[in-house]
């Protein structure tokens, strides 16, 4: 079983942006970097272009929930940052989930 922590510090986000690999699709950009531990760390960043604070919080919960439901299928030892694009404004959970899983497969971290 993989245990996941949250990425909280700005310096941690910066390191993933600078040293990680990024892949994008229509709604999301996902950065992945190896962290040298047995745990994954997940961070979500959403700009105000995506919507008001209520929708941004909903979006963040959807990303975290879709990650949690598929957590055992991901490789361990990764820092993952999920960014929402402006085109993600108003999309539903199923679209968020499929976009995230699509990018995880492209990154080859999805077994």
PDB file of N, CA and C in Angstrom:
ATOM      1  N   UNK A   1       0.844  -1.197   0.000  1.00  0.00           N
ATOM      2  CA  UNK A   1       0.000   0.000   0.000  1.00  0.00           C
ATOM      3  C   UNK A   1       0.877   1.245   0.000  1.00  0.00           C
ATOM      4  N   UNK A   2       0.547   2.185  -0.830  1.00  0.00           N
ATOM      5  CA  UNK A   2       1.288   3.436  -0.940  1.00  0.00           C
ATOM      6  C   UNK A   2       0.610   4.478  -0.070  1.00  0.00           C
ATOM      7  N   UNK A   3       1.417   5.185   0.676  1.00  0.00           N
ATOM      8  CA  UNK A   3       0.876   6.284   1.468  1.00  0.00           C
ATOM      9  C   UNK A   3       1.254   7.582   0.790  1.00  0.00           C
ATOM     10  N   UNK A   4       0.316   8.489   0.713  1.00  0.00           N
ATOM     11  CA  UNK A   4       0.544   9.749   0.025  1.00  0.00           C
ATOM     12  C   UNK A   4       0.453  10.897   1.014  1.00  0.00           C
ATOM     13  N   UNK A   5       1.374  11.813   0.874  1.00  0.00           N
ATOM     14  CA  UNK A   5       1.366  13.035   1.666  1.00  0.00           C
ATOM     15  C   UNK A   5       1.030  14.188   0.726  1.00  0.00           C
ATOM     16  N   UNK A   6       0.766  15.328   1.310  1.00  0.00           N
ATOM     17  CA  UNK A   6       0.510  16.510   0.503  1.00  0.00           C
ATOM     18  C   UNK A   6       1.771  17.327   0.308  1.00  0.00           C
ATOM     19  N   UNK A   7       1.909  17.947  -0.840  1.00  0.00           N
ATOM     20  CA  UNK A   7       2.968  18.922  -1.072  1.00  0.00           C
ATOM     21  C   UNK A   7       2.426  20.259  -0.607  1.00  0.00           C
ATOM     22  N   UNK A   8       3.108  20.905   0.315  1.00  0.00           N
ATOM     23  CA  UNK A   8       2.576  22.133   0.881  1.00  0.00           C
ATOM     24  C   UNK A   8       3.488  23.343   0.699  1.00  0.00           C
ATOM     25  N   UNK A   9       4.783  23.143   0.799  1.00  0.00           N
ATOM     26  CA  UNK A   9       5.713  24.265   0.747  1.00  0.00           C
ATOM     27  C   UNK A   9       5.922  24.758  -0.682  1.00  0.00           C
ATOM     28  N   UNK A  10       6.043  26.049  -0.820  1.00  0.00           N
ATOM     29  CA  UNK A  10       6.306  26.650  -2.121  1.00  0.00           C
ATOM     30  C   UNK A  10       7.630  26.142  -2.686  1.00  0.00           C
ATOM     31  N   UNK A  11       8.620  25.934  -1.822  1.00  0.00           N
ATOM     32  CA  UNK A  11       9.921  25.452  -2.286  1.00  0.00           C
ATOM     33  C   UNK A  11       9.814  24.044  -2.874  1.00  0.00           C
ATOM     34  N   UNK A  12       8.922  23.211  -2.312  1.00  0.00           N
ATOM     35  CA  UNK A  12       8.714  21.872  -2.860  1.00  0.00           C
ATOM     36  C   UNK A  12       8.070  21.946  -4.244  1.00  0.00           C
ATOM     37  N   UNK A  13       7.071  22.819  -4.396  1.00  0.00           N
ATOM     38  CA  UNK A  13       6.444  23.016  -5.701  1.00  0.00           C
ATOM     39  C   UNK A  13       7.475  23.507  -6.720  1.00  0.00           C
ATOM     40  N   UNK A  14       8.299  24.490  -6.329  1.00  0.00           N
ATOM     41  CA  UNK A  14       9.325  25.057  -7.213  1.00  0.00           C
ATOM     42  C   UNK A  14      10.277  23.973  -7.701  1.00  0.00           C
ATOM     43  N   UNK A  15      10.700  23.098  -6.777  1.00  0.00           N
ATOM     44  CA  UNK A  15      11.649  22.041  -7.139  1.00  0.00           C
ATOM     45  C   UNK A  15      11.036  21.082  -8.164  1.00  0.00           C
ATOM     46  N   UNK A  16       9.759  20.752  -7.990  1.00  0.00           N
ATOM     47  CA  UNK A  16       9.095  19.871  -8.955  1.00  0.00           C
ATOM     48  C   UNK A  16       8.970  20.565 -10.307  1.00  0.00           C
ATOM     49  N   UNK A  17       8.637  21.870 -10.299  1.00  0.00           N
ATOM     50  CA  UNK A  17       8.544  22.613 -11.562  1.00  0.00           C
ATOM     51  C   UNK A  17       9.897  22.661 -12.272  1.00  0.00           C
ATOM     52  N   UNK A  18      10.966  22.909 -11.511  1.00  0.00           N
ATOM     53  CA  UNK A  18      12.288  23.093 -12.103  1.00  0.00           C
ATOM     54  C   UNK A  18      12.939  21.786 -12.553  1.00  0.00           C
ATOM     55  N   UNK A  19      12.789  20.726 -11.754  1.00  0.00           N
ATOM     56  CA  UNK A  19      13.524  19.487 -12.024  1.00  0.00           C
ATOM     57  C   UNK A  19      12.654  18.339 -12.524  1.00  0.00           C
ATOM     58  N   UNK A  20      11.342  18.526 -12.511  1.00  0.00           N
ATOM     59  CA  UNK A  20      10.458  17.450 -12.927  1.00  0.00           C
ATOM     60  C   UNK A  20      10.139  17.488 -14.411  1.00  0.00           C
ATOM     61  N   UNK A  21       9.463  16.434 -14.878  1.00  0.00           N
ATOM     62  CA  UNK A  21       9.007  16.350 -16.265  1.00  0.00           C
ATOM     63  C   UNK A  21       7.550  16.771 -16.305  1.00  0.00           C
ATOM     64  N   UNK A  22       7.146  17.450 -17.364  1.00  0.00           N
ATOM     65  CA  UNK A  22       5.750  17.884 -17.464  1.00  0.00           C
ATOM     66  C   UNK A  22       5.101  17.335 -18.721  1.00  0.00           C
ATOM     67  N   UNK A  23       3.851  16.995 -18.590  1.00  0.00           N
ATOM     68  CA  UNK A  23       3.010  16.585 -19.710  1.00  0.00           C
ATOM     69  C   UNK A  23       1.680  17.302 -19.544  1.00  0.00           C
ATOM     70  N   UNK A  24       1.031  17.595 -20.658  1.00  0.00           N
ATOM     71  CA  UNK A  24      -0.210  18.360 -20.590  1.00  0.00           C
ATOM     72  C   UNK A  24      -1.254  17.789 -21.529  1.00  0.00           C
ATOM     73  N   UNK A  25      -2.498  18.027 -21.183  1.00  0.00           N
ATOM     74  CA  UNK A  25      -3.603  17.770 -22.108  1.00  0.00           C
ATOM     75  C   UNK A  25      -4.521  18.988 -22.066  1.00  0.00           C
ATOM     76  N   UNK A  26      -5.725  18.832 -22.499  1.00  0.00           N
ATOM     77  CA  UNK A  26      -6.628  19.971 -22.643  1.00  0.00           C
ATOM     78  C   UNK A  26      -6.934  20.680 -21.318  1.00  0.00           C
ATOM     79  N   UNK A  27      -7.056  19.920 -20.227  1.00  0.00           N
ATOM     80  CA  UNK A  27      -7.493  20.487 -18.954  1.00  0.00           C
ATOM     81  C   UNK A  27      -6.402  20.615 -17.895  1.00  0.00           C
ATOM     82  N   UNK A  28      -5.398  19.740 -17.946  1.00  0.00           N
ATOM     83  CA  UNK A  28      -4.419  19.676 -16.865  1.00  0.00           C
ATOM     84  C   UNK A  28      -2.988  19.680 -17.381  1.00  0.00           C
ATOM     85  N   UNK A  29      -2.078  20.080 -16.490  1.00  0.00           N
ATOM     86  CA  UNK A  29      -0.646  19.894 -16.679  1.00  0.00           C
ATOM     87  C   UNK A  29      -0.175  19.133 -15.448  1.00  0.00           C
ATOM     88  N   UNK A  30       0.578  18.046 -15.659  1.00  0.00           N
ATOM     89  CA  UNK A  30       1.073  17.252 -14.536  1.00  0.00           C
ATOM     90  C   UNK A  30       2.591  17.228 -14.586  1.00  0.00           C
ATOM     91  N   UNK A  31       3.214  17.618 -13.463  1.00  0.00           N
ATOM     92  CA  UNK A  31       4.658  17.548 -13.295  1.00  0.00           C
ATOM     93  C   UNK A  31       4.956  16.356 -12.397  1.00  0.00           C
ATOM     94  N   UNK A  32       5.973  15.570 -12.755  1.00  0.00           N
ATOM     95  CA  UNK A  32       6.366  14.412 -11.962  1.00  0.00           C
ATOM     96  C   UNK A  32       7.870  14.445 -11.759  1.00  0.00           C
ATOM     97  N   UNK A  33       8.274  14.196 -10.511  1.00  0.00           N
ATOM     98  CA  UNK A  33       9.696  14.148 -10.165  1.00  0.00           C
ATOM     99  C   UNK A  33       9.888  13.059  -9.122  1.00  0.00           C
ATOM    100  N   UNK A  34      10.957  12.295  -9.246  1.00  0.00           N
ATOM    101  CA  UNK A  34      11.256  11.286  -8.226  1.00  0.00           C
ATOM    102  C   UNK A  34      11.735  11.984  -6.967  1.00  0.00           C
ATOM    103  N   UNK A  35      11.282  11.469  -5.791  1.00  0.00           N
ATOM    104  CA  UNK A  35      11.659  12.121  -4.539  1.00  0.00           C
ATOM    105  C   UNK A  35      12.584  11.287  -3.661  1.00  0.00           C
ATOM    106  N   UNK A  36      12.901  10.060  -4.068  1.00  0.00           N
ATOM    107  CA  UNK A  36      13.862   9.257  -3.326  1.00  0.00           C
ATOM    108  C   UNK A  36      13.321   8.606  -2.066  1.00  0.00           C
ATOM    109  N   UNK A  37      12.019   8.615  -1.856  1.00  0.00           N
ATOM    110  CA  UNK A  37      11.429   7.941  -0.699  1.00  0.00           C
ATOM    111  C   UNK A  37      10.450   6.886  -1.199  1.00  0.00           C
ATOM    112  N   UNK A  38       9.747   6.274  -0.264  1.00  0.00           N
ATOM    113  CA  UNK A  38       8.769   5.249  -0.653  1.00  0.00           C
ATOM    114  C   UNK A  38       7.362   5.825  -0.777  1.00  0.00           C
ATOM    115  N   UNK A  39       7.211   7.086  -0.439  1.00  0.00           N
ATOM    116  CA  UNK A  39       5.892   7.719  -0.468  1.00  0.00           C
ATOM    117  C   UNK A  39       5.763   8.655  -1.657  1.00  0.00           C
ATOM    118  N   UNK A  40       4.541   8.816  -2.102  1.00  0.00           N
ATOM    119  CA  UNK A  40       4.227   9.837  -3.093  1.00  0.00           C
ATOM    120  C   UNK A  40       3.798  11.097  -2.368  1.00  0.00           C
ATOM    121  N   UNK A  41       4.031  12.234  -3.003  1.00  0.00           N
ATOM    122  CA  UNK A  41       3.527  13.504  -2.484  1.00  0.00           C
ATOM    123  C   UNK A  41       2.759  14.172  -3.611  1.00  0.00           C
ATOM    124  N   UNK A  42       1.539  14.599  -3.310  1.00  0.00           N
ATOM    125  CA  UNK A  42       0.656  15.183  -4.319  1.00  0.00           C
ATOM    126  C   UNK A  42       0.380  16.638  -3.986  1.00  0.00           C
ATOM    127  N   UNK A  43       0.520  17.500  -4.986  1.00  0.00           N
ATOM    128  CA  UNK A  43       0.183  18.907  -4.842  1.00  0.00           C
ATOM    129  C   UNK A  43      -0.738  19.327  -5.980  1.00  0.00           C
ATOM    130  N   UNK A  44      -1.685  20.213  -5.672  1.00  0.00           N
ATOM    131  CA  UNK A  44      -2.627  20.688  -6.670  1.00  0.00           C
ATOM    132  C   UNK A  44      -2.577  22.210  -6.676  1.00  0.00           C
ATOM    133  N   UNK A  45      -2.465  22.791  -7.862  1.00  0.00           N
ATOM    134  CA  UNK A  45      -2.422  24.244  -7.995  1.00  0.00           C
ATOM    135  C   UNK A  45      -3.456  24.675  -9.038  1.00  0.00           C
ATOM    136  N   UNK A  46      -4.296  25.621  -8.632  1.00  0.00           N
ATOM    137  CA  UNK A  46      -5.367  26.079  -9.519  1.00  0.00           C
ATOM    138  C   UNK A  46      -5.404  27.598  -9.489  1.00  0.00           C
ATOM    139  N   UNK A  47      -5.327  28.218 -10.659  1.00  0.00           N
ATOM    140  CA  UNK A  47      -5.346  29.674 -10.712  1.00  0.00           C
ATOM    141  C   UNK A  47      -6.781  30.194 -10.686  1.00  0.00           C
ATOM    142  N   UNK A  48      -6.908  31.468 -10.497  1.00  0.00           N
ATOM    143  CA  UNK A  48      -8.230  32.095 -10.452  1.00  0.00           C
ATOM    144  C   UNK A  48      -8.915  32.117 -11.811  1.00  0.00           C
ATOM    145  N   UNK A  49      -8.170  31.827 -12.881  1.00  0.00           N
ATOM    146  CA  UNK A  49      -8.757  31.763 -14.221  1.00  0.00           C
ATOM    147  C   UNK A  49      -9.754  30.616 -14.341  1.00  0.00           C
ATOM    148  N   UNK A  50      -9.598  29.597 -13.477  1.00  0.00           N
ATOM    149  CA  UNK A  50     -10.437  28.406 -13.558  1.00  0.00           C
ATOM    150  C   UNK A  50     -11.817  28.645 -12.963  1.00  0.00           C
ATOM    151  N   UNK A  51     -11.932  29.547 -12.020  1.00  0.00           N
ATOM    152  CA  UNK A  51     -13.245  29.811 -11.438  1.00  0.00           C
ATOM    153  C   UNK A  51     -13.144  30.477 -10.084  1.00  0.00           C
ATOM    154  N   UNK A  52     -14.297  30.611  -9.431  1.00  0.00           N
ATOM    155  CA  UNK A  52     -14.305  31.229  -8.108  1.00  0.00           C
ATOM    156  C   UNK A  52     -13.766  30.246  -7.069  1.00  0.00           C
ATOM    157  N   UNK A  53     -13.646  30.689  -5.825  1.00  0.00           N
ATOM    158  CA  UNK A  53     -13.019  29.866  -4.797  1.00  0.00           C
ATOM    159  C   UNK A  53     -13.799  28.577  -4.529  1.00  0.00           C
ATOM    160  N   UNK A  54     -15.103  28.629  -4.647  1.00  0.00           N
ATOM    161  CA  UNK A  54     -15.921  27.436  -4.428  1.00  0.00           C
ATOM    162  C   UNK A  54     -15.594  26.377  -5.479  1.00  0.00           C
ATOM    163  N   UNK A  55     -15.532  26.773  -6.749  1.00  0.00           N
ATOM    164  CA  UNK A  55     -15.233  25.823  -7.806  1.00  0.00           C
ATOM    165  C   UNK A  55     -13.788  25.327  -7.718  1.00  0.00           C
ATOM    166  N   UNK A  56     -12.850  26.227  -7.387  1.00  0.00           N
ATOM    167  CA  UNK A  56     -11.448  25.815  -7.273  1.00  0.00           C
ATOM    168  C   UNK A  56     -11.285  24.763  -6.177  1.00  0.00           C
ATOM    169  N   UNK A  57     -11.998  24.937  -5.073  1.00  0.00           N
ATOM    170  CA  UNK A  57     -11.935  23.948  -3.987  1.00  0.00           C
ATOM    171  C   UNK A  57     -12.557  22.626  -4.443  1.00  0.00           C
ATOM    172  N   UNK A  58     -13.671  22.682  -5.157  1.00  0.00           N
ATOM    173  CA  UNK A  58     -14.306  21.490  -5.712  1.00  0.00           C
ATOM    174  C   UNK A  58     -13.328  20.766  -6.638  1.00  0.00           C
ATOM    175  N   UNK A  59     -12.656  21.528  -7.492  1.00  0.00           N
ATOM    176  CA  UNK A  59     -11.707  20.966  -8.450  1.00  0.00           C
ATOM    177  C   UNK A  59     -10.581  20.247  -7.706  1.00  0.00           C
ATOM    178  N   UNK A  60     -10.059  20.886  -6.667  1.00  0.00           N
ATOM    179  CA  UNK A  60      -8.972  20.302  -5.884  1.00  0.00           C
ATOM    180  C   UNK A  60      -9.421  19.005  -5.219  1.00  0.00           C
ATOM    181  N   UNK A  61     -10.619  18.997  -4.670  1.00  0.00           N
ATOM    182  CA  UNK A  61     -11.148  17.775  -4.039  1.00  0.00           C
ATOM    183  C   UNK A  61     -11.317  16.662  -5.069  1.00  0.00           C
ATOM    184  N   UNK A  62     -11.763  17.005  -6.266  1.00  0.00           N
ATOM    185  CA  UNK A  62     -11.928  16.011  -7.335  1.00  0.00           C
ATOM    186  C   UNK A  62     -10.590  15.391  -7.736  1.00  0.00           C
ATOM    187  N   UNK A  63      -9.557  16.212  -7.876  1.00  0.00           N
ATOM    188  CA  UNK A  63      -8.232  15.704  -8.235  1.00  0.00           C
ATOM    189  C   UNK A  63      -7.723  14.768  -7.148  1.00  0.00           C
ATOM    190  N   UNK A  64      -7.847  15.186  -5.895  1.00  0.00           N
ATOM    191  CA  UNK A  64      -7.365  14.360  -4.785  1.00  0.00           C
ATOM    192  C   UNK A  64      -8.146  13.055  -4.670  1.00  0.00           C
ATOM    193  N   UNK A  65      -9.447  13.115  -4.893  1.00  0.00           N
ATOM    194  CA  UNK A  65     -10.268  11.904  -4.809  1.00  0.00           C
ATOM    195  C   UNK A  65      -9.955  10.943  -5.945  1.00  0.00           C
ATOM    196  N   UNK A  66      -9.789  11.440  -7.152  1.00  0.00           N
ATOM    197  CA  UNK A  66      -9.468  10.546  -8.266  1.00  0.00           C
ATOM    198  C   UNK A  66      -8.083   9.933  -8.063  1.00  0.00           C
ATOM    199  N   UNK A  67      -7.164  10.692  -7.479  1.00  0.00           N
ATOM    200  CA  UNK A  67      -5.851  10.134  -7.149  1.00  0.00           C
ATOM    201  C   UNK A  67      -5.999   9.048  -6.089  1.00  0.00           C
ATOM    202  N   UNK A  68      -6.760   9.320  -5.054  1.00  0.00           N
ATOM    203  CA  UNK A  68      -6.928   8.372  -3.951  1.00  0.00           C
ATOM    204  C   UNK A  68      -7.533   7.051  -4.428  1.00  0.00           C
ATOM    205  N   UNK A  69      -8.522   7.125  -5.307  1.00  0.00           N
ATOM    206  CA  UNK A  69      -9.181   5.921  -5.792  1.00  0.00           C
ATOM    207  C   UNK A  69      -8.266   5.044  -6.650  1.00  0.00           C
ATOM    208  N   UNK A  70      -7.264   5.633  -7.284  1.00  0.00           N
ATOM    209  CA  UNK A  70      -6.357   4.889  -8.153  1.00  0.00           C
ATOM    210  C   UNK A  70      -4.936   4.815  -7.591  1.00  0.00           C
ATOM    211  N   UNK A  71      -4.774   5.169  -6.327  1.00  0.00           N
ATOM    212  CA  UNK A  71      -3.451   5.308  -5.719  1.00  0.00           C
ATOM    213  C   UNK A  71      -2.590   4.048  -5.828  1.00  0.00           C
ATOM    214  N   UNK A  72      -3.186   2.872  -5.647  1.00  0.00           N
ATOM    215  CA  UNK A  72      -2.386   1.646  -5.681  1.00  0.00           C
ATOM    216  C   UNK A  72      -1.873   1.317  -7.079  1.00  0.00           C
ATOM    217  N   UNK A  73      -2.379   1.984  -8.108  1.00  0.00           N
ATOM    218  CA  UNK A  73      -1.923   1.737  -9.472  1.00  0.00           C
ATOM    219  C   UNK A  73      -0.763   2.640  -9.889  1.00  0.00           C
ATOM    220  N   UNK A  74      -0.372   3.585  -9.023  1.00  0.00           N
ATOM    221  CA  UNK A  74       0.724   4.499  -9.341  1.00  0.00           C
ATOM    222  C   UNK A  74       2.030   3.975  -8.762  1.00  0.00           C
ATOM    223  N   UNK A  75       3.133   4.272  -9.424  1.00  0.00           N
ATOM    224  CA  UNK A  75       4.452   3.954  -8.886  1.00  0.00           C
ATOM    225  C   UNK A  75       4.666   4.777  -7.624  1.00  0.00           C
ATOM    226  N   UNK A  76       5.575   4.327  -6.755  1.00  0.00           N
ATOM    227  CA  UNK A  76       5.827   5.063  -5.518  1.00  0.00           C
ATOM    228  C   UNK A  76       7.133   5.853  -5.627  1.00  0.00           C
ATOM    229  N   UNK A  77       7.335   6.774  -4.692  1.00  0.00           N
ATOM    230  CA  UNK A  77       8.538   7.586  -4.666  1.00  0.00           C
ATOM    231  C   UNK A  77       8.499   8.774  -5.604  1.00  0.00           C
ATOM    232  N   UNK A  78       7.315   9.374  -5.772  1.00  0.00           N
ATOM    233  CA  UNK A  78       7.161  10.472  -6.721  1.00  0.00           C
ATOM    234  C   UNK A  78       6.587  11.718  -6.059  1.00  0.00           C
ATOM    235  N   UNK A  79       7.020  12.863  -6.541  1.00  0.00           N
ATOM    236  CA  UNK A  79       6.360  14.134  -6.245  1.00  0.00           C
ATOM    237  C   UNK A  79       5.533  14.469  -7.476  1.00  0.00           C
ATOM    238  N   UNK A  80       4.239  14.684  -7.278  1.00  0.00           N
ATOM    239  CA  UNK A  80       3.322  14.936  -8.389  1.00  0.00           C
ATOM    240  C   UNK A  80       2.633  16.274  -8.149  1.00  0.00           C
ATOM    241  N   UNK A  81       2.690  17.157  -9.123  1.00  0.00           N
ATOM    242  CA  UNK A  81       1.978  18.432  -9.046  1.00  0.00           C
ATOM    243  C   UNK A  81       1.000  18.493 -10.212  1.00  0.00           C
ATOM    244  N   UNK A  82      -0.259  18.758  -9.889  1.00  0.00           N
ATOM    245  CA  UNK A  82      -1.311  18.853 -10.899  1.00  0.00           C
ATOM    246  C   UNK A  82      -1.726  20.316 -11.012  1.00  0.00           C
ATOM    247  N   UNK A  83      -1.628  20.871 -12.199  1.00  0.00           N
ATOM    248  CA  UNK A  83      -2.040  22.251 -12.471  1.00  0.00           C
ATOM    249  C   UNK A  83      -3.284  22.242 -13.339  1.00  0.00           C
ATOM    250  N   UNK A  84      -4.236  23.091 -13.011  1.00  0.00           N
ATOM    251  CA  UNK A  84      -5.438  23.215 -13.833  1.00  0.00           C
ATOM    252  C   UNK A  84      -5.211  24.313 -14.868  1.00  0.00           C
ATOM    253  N   UNK A  85      -5.615  24.045 -16.092  1.00  0.00           N
ATOM    254  CA  UNK A  85      -5.538  25.047 -17.153  1.00  0.00           C
ATOM    255  C   UNK A  85      -6.827  25.865 -17.173  1.00  0.00           C
ATOM    256  N   UNK A  86      -6.785  27.006 -17.806  1.00  0.00           N
ATOM    257  CA  UNK A  86      -7.963  27.862 -17.905  1.00  0.00           C
ATOM    258  C   UNK A  86      -9.135  27.184 -18.584  1.00  0.00           C
ATOM    259  N   UNK A  87      -8.848  26.254 -19.488  1.00  0.00           N
ATOM    260  CA  UNK A  87      -9.917  25.545 -20.200  1.00  0.00           C
ATOM    261  C   UNK A  87     -10.653  24.551 -19.302  1.00  0.00           C
ATOM    262  N   UNK A  88     -10.167  24.332 -18.090  1.00  0.00           N
ATOM    263  CA  UNK A  88     -10.803  23.398 -17.155  1.00  0.00           C
ATOM    264  C   UNK A  88     -11.987  24.038 -16.430  1.00  0.00           C
ATOM    265  N   UNK A  89     -12.280  25.258 -16.753  1.00  0.00           N
ATOM    266  CA  UNK A  89     -13.361  25.980 -16.089  1.00  0.00           C
ATOM    267  C   UNK A  89     -14.699  25.266 -16.302  1.00  0.00           C
ATOM    268  N   UNK A  90     -15.328  24.865 -15.215  1.00  0.00           N
ATOM    269  CA  UNK A  90     -16.660  24.292 -15.260  1.00  0.00           C
ATOM    270  C   UNK A  90     -16.756  22.815 -15.611  1.00  0.00           C
ATOM    271  N   UNK A  91     -15.623  22.093 -15.719  1.00  0.00           N
ATOM    272  CA  UNK A  91     -15.724  20.672 -16.071  1.00  0.00           C
ATOM    273  C   UNK A  91     -16.139  19.843 -14.858  1.00  0.00           C
ATOM    274  N   UNK A  92     -16.652  18.657 -15.110  1.00  0.00           N
ATOM    275  CA  UNK A  92     -17.171  17.770 -14.068  1.00  0.00           C
ATOM    276  C   UNK A  92     -16.106  16.773 -13.615  1.00  0.00           C
ATOM    277  N   UNK A  93     -16.435  16.047 -12.544  1.00  0.00           N
ATOM    278  CA  UNK A  93     -15.511  15.086 -11.938  1.00  0.00           C
ATOM    279  C   UNK A  93     -15.017  14.054 -12.943  1.00  0.00           C
ATOM    280  N   UNK A  94     -15.893  13.502 -13.745  1.00  0.00           N
ATOM    281  CA  UNK A  94     -15.494  12.440 -14.682  1.00  0.00           C
ATOM    282  C   UNK A  94     -14.455  12.937 -15.679  1.00  0.00           C
ATOM    283  N   UNK A  95     -14.587  14.191 -16.113  1.00  0.00           N
ATOM    284  CA  UNK A  95     -13.603  14.774 -17.037  1.00  0.00           C
ATOM    285  C   UNK A  95     -12.260  15.009 -16.340  1.00  0.00           C
ATOM    286  N   UNK A  96     -12.318  15.458 -15.091  1.00  0.00           N
ATOM    287  CA  UNK A  96     -11.094  15.678 -14.316  1.00  0.00           C
ATOM    288  C   UNK A  96     -10.364  14.356 -14.124  1.00  0.00           C
ATOM    289  N   UNK A  97     -11.121  13.322 -13.744  1.00  0.00           N
ATOM    290  CA  UNK A  97     -10.525  12.015 -13.497  1.00  0.00           C
ATOM    291  C   UNK A  97      -9.887  11.442 -14.762  1.00  0.00           C
ATOM    292  N   UNK A  98     -10.602  11.478 -15.876  1.00  0.00           N
ATOM    293  CA  UNK A  98     -10.056  10.904 -17.110  1.00  0.00           C
ATOM    294  C   UNK A  98      -8.841  11.699 -17.598  1.00  0.00           C
ATOM    295  N   UNK A  99      -8.845  13.022 -17.437  1.00  0.00           N
ATOM    296  CA  UNK A  99      -7.694  13.836 -17.846  1.00  0.00           C
ATOM    297  C   UNK A  99      -6.474  13.509 -16.996  1.00  0.00           C
ATOM    298  N   UNK A 100      -6.682  13.329 -15.684  1.00  0.00           N
ATOM    299  CA  UNK A 100      -5.561  13.018 -14.809  1.00  0.00           C
ATOM    300  C   UNK A 100      -4.987  11.628 -15.100  1.00  0.00           C
ATOM    301  N   UNK A 101      -5.839  10.642 -15.252  1.00  0.00           N
ATOM    302  CA  UNK A 101      -5.363   9.288 -15.542  1.00  0.00           C
ATOM    303  C   UNK A 101      -4.661   9.219 -16.898  1.00  0.00           C
ATOM    304  N   UNK A 102      -5.163   9.978 -17.867  1.00  0.00           N
ATOM    305  CA  UNK A 102      -4.524  10.055 -19.180  1.00  0.00           C
ATOM    306  C   UNK A 102      -3.089  10.556 -19.047  1.00  0.00           C
ATOM    307  N   UNK A 103      -2.886  11.617 -18.275  1.00  0.00           N
ATOM    308  CA  UNK A 103      -1.543  12.172 -18.112  1.00  0.00           C
ATOM    309  C   UNK A 103      -0.639  11.254 -17.299  1.00  0.00           C
ATOM    310  N   UNK A 104      -1.203  10.541 -16.342  1.00  0.00           N
ATOM    311  CA  UNK A 104      -0.389   9.592 -15.561  1.00  0.00           C
ATOM    312  C   UNK A 104       0.092   8.439 -16.458  1.00  0.00           C
ATOM    313  N   UNK A 105      -0.750   8.021 -17.377  1.00  0.00           N
ATOM    314  CA  UNK A 105      -0.313   6.978 -18.324  1.00  0.00           C
ATOM    315  C   UNK A 105       0.787   7.499 -19.234  1.00  0.00           C
ATOM    316  N   UNK A 106       0.664   8.739 -19.692  1.00  0.00           N
ATOM    317  CA  UNK A 106       1.691   9.332 -20.552  1.00  0.00           C
ATOM    318  C   UNK A 106       3.026   9.430 -19.806  1.00  0.00           C
ATOM    319  N   UNK A 107       2.973   9.777 -18.504  1.00  0.00           N
ATOM    320  CA  UNK A 107       4.178   9.853 -17.684  1.00  0.00           C
ATOM    321  C   UNK A 107       4.752   8.485 -17.356  1.00  0.00           C
ATOM    322  N   UNK A 108       3.977   7.431 -17.643  1.00  0.00           N
ATOM    323  CA  UNK A 108       4.362   6.036 -17.355  1.00  0.00           C
ATOM    324  C   UNK A 108       4.537   5.793 -15.852  1.00  0.00           C
ATOM    325  N   UNK A 109       3.701   6.421 -15.046  1.00  0.00           N
ATOM    326  CA  UNK A 109       3.706   6.162 -13.598  1.00  0.00           C
ATOM    327  C   UNK A 109       2.457   5.384 -13.201  1.00  0.00           C
ATOM    328  N   UNK A 110       1.633   5.044 -14.174  1.00  0.00           N
ATOM    329  CA  UNK A 110       0.385   4.315 -13.949  1.00  0.00           C
ATOM    330  C   UNK A 110       0.607   2.881 -14.405  1.00  0.00           C
ATOM    331  N   UNK A 111       0.527   1.935 -13.472  1.00  0.00           N
ATOM    332  CA  UNK A 111       0.778   0.515 -13.802  1.00  0.00           C
ATOM    333  C   UNK A 111      -0.378  -0.093 -14.546  1.00  0.00           C
TER     334      UNK A 111
END
